[in-house]
């Protein structure tokens, strides 16, 4: 089982998918980036996982589809429409079909199952909840809906906090709860995603943390901070703006007693004792995933580490 945000998390999710037996992986997708745009319901992190695991993802960008064309966006722009969020022509079909199914009354988990199956993925990709949970970024300029902060404002505003709209009324989906009670669940891997905006929206759902713990599986995070920098995205910037050090120690502290273990990059090995002091087991592995082989290697290493950890220790 894995918890993942978008591009960075999906790389490890793909590694796990490739090293585990078919139909044994479930990945819970961050719902916080989801939004309504141009009349469509868009699930960016779910779709990044969908395209990554089906081999359709844009190889350099990480989000969106490979070989994408922009006829729709060009036509929209010519009409004076909102063009700050790029929707490729092929990707558009995903949002149109999802929106149609939602309007027809299907649950997000059912829609997810249908598209995952249509794209031939032998893993479960699970929306965290059937109810919407959407991140609002609190900034020096006031609150911003997540995609307005991330894409329209390019993460420029200084961050002061986060709100997860809808979380208090949400519950983990039945599919998430089922996946967490699967006999023999070996590990819960928190992918190297941004803890504030990619993992916390899931943890904010009442009952979600408790369900992770109740599974009895070791919970292992992979640090998204390597050598003081985020591999991708604004994690280091956010840590700084929130008055925290940009280090895997801050990541370990952030998750706290939820974690059984954490994987640091090899270059951060000198920080291992500071993390171990928090009562969290530490492994140091090469965590930078440039190639498919590196994704598989990290996935295998994380699973081997998890196997050494006592189940449900903490
Ligand atoms: N990210 C961008 O930086 N610019 C975009 O125009 C953009 C469009 C987009 C369309 C569909 C989709 O599934 C993802 C898209 N993303 C885009 C990524 C998205 O903002 C994600 O929320 C981030 O990658 C964070 O995980």
XYZ file of C-alpha atoms and ligand atoms in Angstrom:
340
model
C 0.000 0.000 0.000
C 1.266 3.470 -0.813
C 0.117 7.027 -0.153
C 1.097 9.370 -2.950
C 0.858 12.877 -4.277
C 1.697 13.699 -7.894
C 4.900 13.463 -9.887
C 7.513 12.594 -7.200
C 5.277 10.111 -5.414
C 4.158 8.470 -8.647
C 7.779 7.589 -9.498
C 8.055 5.408 -6.398
C 4.503 4.105 -6.892
C 5.619 2.897 -10.337
C 8.668 1.220 -8.791
C 6.452 -0.540 -6.244
C 4.016 -1.550 -8.991
C 6.845 -3.151 -10.966
C 8.502 -5.042 -8.112
C 5.334 -6.334 -6.436
C 3.178 -9.183 -7.795
C 0.290 -8.077 -10.043
C -2.836 -6.897 -8.200
C -1.110 -6.631 -4.831
C -0.519 -2.836 -4.736
C -3.039 -0.189 -3.691
C -2.105 3.471 -4.019
C -4.163 6.107 -2.242
C -4.086 9.383 -4.166
C -3.940 12.851 -2.641
C -7.335 14.520 -3.052
C -6.128 18.001 -2.002
C -5.150 19.167 -5.521
C -8.566 18.264 -6.992
C -10.726 21.093 -8.282
C -13.543 22.158 -10.555
C -12.318 23.968 -13.651
C -14.097 24.886 -16.892
C -17.078 22.863 -15.673
C -14.944 19.718 -15.213
C -13.846 17.803 -12.123
C -10.069 17.437 -12.264
C -8.062 15.024 -10.046
C -4.461 15.933 -10.907
C -2.615 13.579 -8.550
C -4.917 10.641 -9.235
C -4.417 11.222 -12.969
C -0.631 11.461 -12.592
C -0.724 8.020 -10.944
C -3.144 6.742 -13.596
C -0.945 7.858 -16.487
C 2.309 6.825 -14.782
C 1.185 3.274 -14.004
C -0.438 2.812 -17.431
C 2.668 4.056 -19.267
C 0.802 7.047 -20.727
C 2.517 9.787 -18.692
C 4.459 12.640 -20.205
C 8.026 11.488 -19.554
C 9.688 14.841 -18.717
C 6.776 16.786 -17.244
C 5.516 13.910 -15.065
C 1.891 15.142 -15.163
C -0.349 14.925 -18.217
C 0.053 12.521 -21.132
C 2.916 11.836 -23.520
C 2.541 13.196 -27.065
C -0.217 15.539 -25.971
C -1.646 18.170 -28.320
C -3.099 21.563 -27.346
C -5.849 22.279 -29.887
C -8.480 22.757 -27.186
C -6.306 25.162 -25.174
C -5.395 27.208 -28.267
C -9.064 27.481 -29.257
C -10.037 28.389 -25.688
C -7.380 31.096 -25.561
C -8.567 32.554 -28.884
C -12.026 32.894 -27.318
C -10.604 34.720 -24.277
C -11.165 31.693 -21.973
C -9.138 30.807 -18.874
C -5.877 29.307 -20.093
C -3.640 29.295 -17.004
C -4.175 25.561 -16.398
C -3.121 23.448 -19.378
C -5.505 20.666 -20.366
C -4.140 18.592 -23.227
C -6.562 17.191 -25.778
C -6.173 13.553 -24.651
C -6.180 14.452 -20.954
C -9.405 16.376 -21.503
C -11.167 13.090 -22.241
C -10.277 11.848 -18.741
C -11.879 14.891 -17.109
C -14.952 14.854 -19.371
C -15.588 11.144 -18.719
C -14.989 11.493 -14.955
C -17.338 14.486 -14.772
C -20.012 12.590 -16.709
C -19.772 9.613 -14.375
C -19.901 11.834 -11.270
C -23.005 13.570 -12.633
C -24.536 10.166 -13.300
C -24.171 9.442 -9.581
C -21.155 7.118 -9.572
C -18.877 7.236 -6.539
C -15.266 8.422 -7.027
C -14.002 4.965 -5.999
C -16.176 3.303 -8.677
C -15.029 5.764 -11.326
C -11.425 5.152 -10.322
C -11.871 1.376 -10.585
C -13.425 1.700 -14.054
C -10.692 3.894 -15.562
C -7.882 1.893 -13.933
C -9.316 -1.257 -15.473
C -9.834 0.381 -18.909
C -6.172 1.438 -18.916
C -5.029 -2.075 -17.985
C -3.435 -1.280 -14.623
C -3.030 -4.320 -12.323
C -3.134 -2.236 -9.122
C -5.828 -0.336 -7.250
C -5.674 3.465 -7.458
C -7.897 4.742 -4.708
C -9.270 8.235 -4.168
C -8.776 8.826 -0.422
C -12.458 9.574 0.123
C -15.734 9.639 -1.769
C -16.248 13.161 -0.386
C -14.180 16.099 -1.700
C -11.185 17.246 0.398
C -9.490 20.265 -1.142
C -6.406 22.139 -0.032
C -6.498 25.854 0.558
C -3.073 27.456 0.914
C -2.945 30.256 3.470
C -0.527 32.890 2.196
C 0.694 36.364 3.055
C -1.740 37.556 0.323
C -4.699 35.662 1.795
C -6.078 32.156 1.182
C -5.656 30.626 -2.276
C -7.329 27.540 -3.739
C -4.548 24.991 -4.274
C -4.208 25.174 -8.065
C -4.378 28.975 -7.942
C -1.410 28.903 -5.572
C 0.474 26.131 -7.387
C -0.078 26.735 -11.090
C -1.552 30.206 -11.529
C 0.708 31.897 -8.933
C 3.593 29.383 -9.481
C 4.007 28.883 -5.704
C 5.310 32.463 -5.369
C 3.192 33.658 -2.382
C 4.742 33.012 1.018
C 2.885 30.241 2.858
C 1.596 30.613 6.426
C -0.529 27.438 6.701
C -3.056 25.136 5.067
C -6.746 24.288 5.332
C -8.299 21.124 3.986
C -11.803 22.122 2.912
C -14.325 19.333 3.403
C -11.982 17.100 5.418
C -14.000 17.271 8.624
C -17.106 15.945 6.834
C -15.200 13.276 4.854
C -14.542 9.638 5.675
C -11.982 7.248 4.180
C -13.700 5.435 1.291
C -14.853 1.847 1.902
C -12.233 0.746 -0.665
C -9.465 2.455 1.339
C -10.644 0.783 4.553
C -10.831 -2.595 2.773
C -7.313 -2.209 1.367
C -6.046 -1.421 4.874
C -7.564 -4.574 6.316
C -6.239 -6.889 3.577
C -4.590 -9.902 5.208
C -0.825 -9.860 4.773
C -0.493 -6.125 4.126
C 3.319 -5.882 4.256
C 3.860 -2.130 4.446
C 2.335 1.300 4.084
C 4.751 3.468 2.126
C 4.391 7.239 2.267
C 5.921 8.213 -1.067
C 8.439 11.093 -1.304
C 5.624 13.617 -1.698
C 5.183 17.012 -0.061
C 3.927 16.289 3.479
C 1.950 19.547 3.764
C 0.031 19.500 0.491
C 0.204 15.903 -0.730
C -0.078 13.724 2.379
C -1.704 15.906 5.050
C -4.974 16.246 3.048
C -5.387 12.456 3.470
C -4.301 12.440 7.118
C -6.820 15.259 7.810
C -9.738 12.927 7.045
C -11.165 11.794 10.389
C -10.395 8.116 10.931
C -7.692 7.968 8.242
C -4.658 7.943 10.578
C -6.377 5.500 12.914
C -7.112 3.165 9.981
C -3.452 3.281 8.878
C -2.340 2.379 12.394
C -5.017 -0.307 12.837
C -3.727 -2.097 9.721
C -0.797 -3.269 11.858
C 1.571 -2.800 8.881
C 4.789 -0.816 9.356
C 4.392 2.752 8.071
C 7.490 3.922 6.208
C 8.000 7.369 4.662
C 10.581 8.233 2.032
C 11.975 11.722 2.578
C 11.147 14.188 -0.211
C 14.042 16.363 1.015
C 17.520 15.341 -0.142
C 20.613 17.387 0.698
C 18.403 20.199 2.010
C 16.491 20.496 -1.277
C 13.213 19.131 -2.576
C 13.687 16.832 -5.564
C 10.648 18.557 -7.103
C 8.168 21.203 -6.045
C 7.887 23.645 -3.173
C 8.543 21.433 -0.099
C 11.838 23.163 0.848
C 10.351 26.623 0.240
C 7.333 25.797 2.414
C 9.483 24.388 5.240
C 11.483 27.647 5.235
C 8.384 29.847 5.176
C 6.904 27.848 8.063
C 10.093 28.373 10.103
C 11.345 24.787 9.840
C 14.687 23.436 8.650
C 14.757 21.993 5.155
C 15.890 18.558 6.247
C 14.614 14.981 6.496
C 14.604 15.513 10.274
C 11.779 18.049 9.805
C 9.926 15.492 7.647
C 10.322 12.801 10.336
C 9.161 15.265 12.994
C 6.198 16.270 10.855
C 4.858 12.714 10.598
C 5.951 11.971 14.159
C 4.598 8.851 15.797
C 2.638 7.860 12.677
C 5.921 6.484 11.304
C 7.569 3.176 12.071
C 10.460 4.022 9.774
C 11.814 6.600 7.357
C 14.125 6.291 4.367
C 16.686 9.070 3.917
C 18.861 9.550 0.893
C 22.403 8.176 1.281
C 23.836 11.698 1.258
C 21.773 12.517 4.366
C 23.191 9.577 6.341
C 24.851 11.956 8.875
C 21.301 13.001 9.917
C 20.250 9.419 10.737
C 21.076 9.681 14.478
C 18.882 12.832 14.836
C 15.985 10.959 13.246
C 16.579 7.821 15.292
C 16.374 9.995 18.434
C 12.716 10.586 17.540
C 12.134 6.843 17.969
C 11.768 6.234 14.217
C 13.825 3.517 12.494
C 16.056 4.856 9.706
C 17.415 3.426 6.465
C 19.661 5.294 4.030
C 19.204 4.431 0.358
C 19.723 6.101 -3.025
C 16.353 7.896 -3.288
C 16.872 10.001 -6.426
C 14.890 8.244 -9.157
C 16.103 9.245 -12.618
C 15.557 5.923 -14.367
C 13.024 3.137 -14.173
C 15.744 0.889 -12.696
C 16.307 3.434 -9.891
C 12.551 3.474 -9.147
C 12.477 -0.308 -8.904
C 15.649 -0.383 -6.820
C 14.281 2.160 -4.317
C 10.949 0.325 -4.169
C 12.703 -2.986 -3.436
C 14.887 -1.292 -0.797
C 11.932 0.345 0.935
C 10.050 -2.970 1.046
C 13.123 -4.805 2.381
C 13.500 -2.147 5.109
C 9.782 -2.412 5.991
C 10.103 -6.201 6.287
C 12.767 -5.705 8.999
C 10.450 -3.474 11.035
C 8.148 -4.867 13.657
C 4.563 -4.762 12.414
C 2.376 -2.342 14.299
C 5.194 -1.470 16.688
C 4.193 2.127 17.336
N 0.873 21.685 -13.459
C 1.387 22.842 -13.895
O 2.399 23.321 -13.364
N 0.763 23.538 -14.933
C -0.355 23.072 -15.554
O -0.884 23.724 -16.458
C -0.864 21.813 -15.115
C -1.958 21.230 -15.731
C -2.381 19.951 -15.311
C -3.432 19.312 -15.977
C -3.852 18.062 -15.576
C -3.204 17.424 -14.526
O -3.612 16.195 -14.149
C -2.172 18.026 -13.856
C -1.738 19.310 -14.241
N -0.687 19.943 -13.589
C -0.215 21.142 -14.036
C -0.080 19.342 -12.402
C -0.941 19.689 -11.184
O -0.998 21.051 -10.926
C -0.549 18.985 -9.885
O -1.479 19.344 -8.909
C 0.861 19.317 -9.413
O 1.758 18.588 -10.197
C 1.107 18.933 -7.949
O 1.050 17.542 -7.750
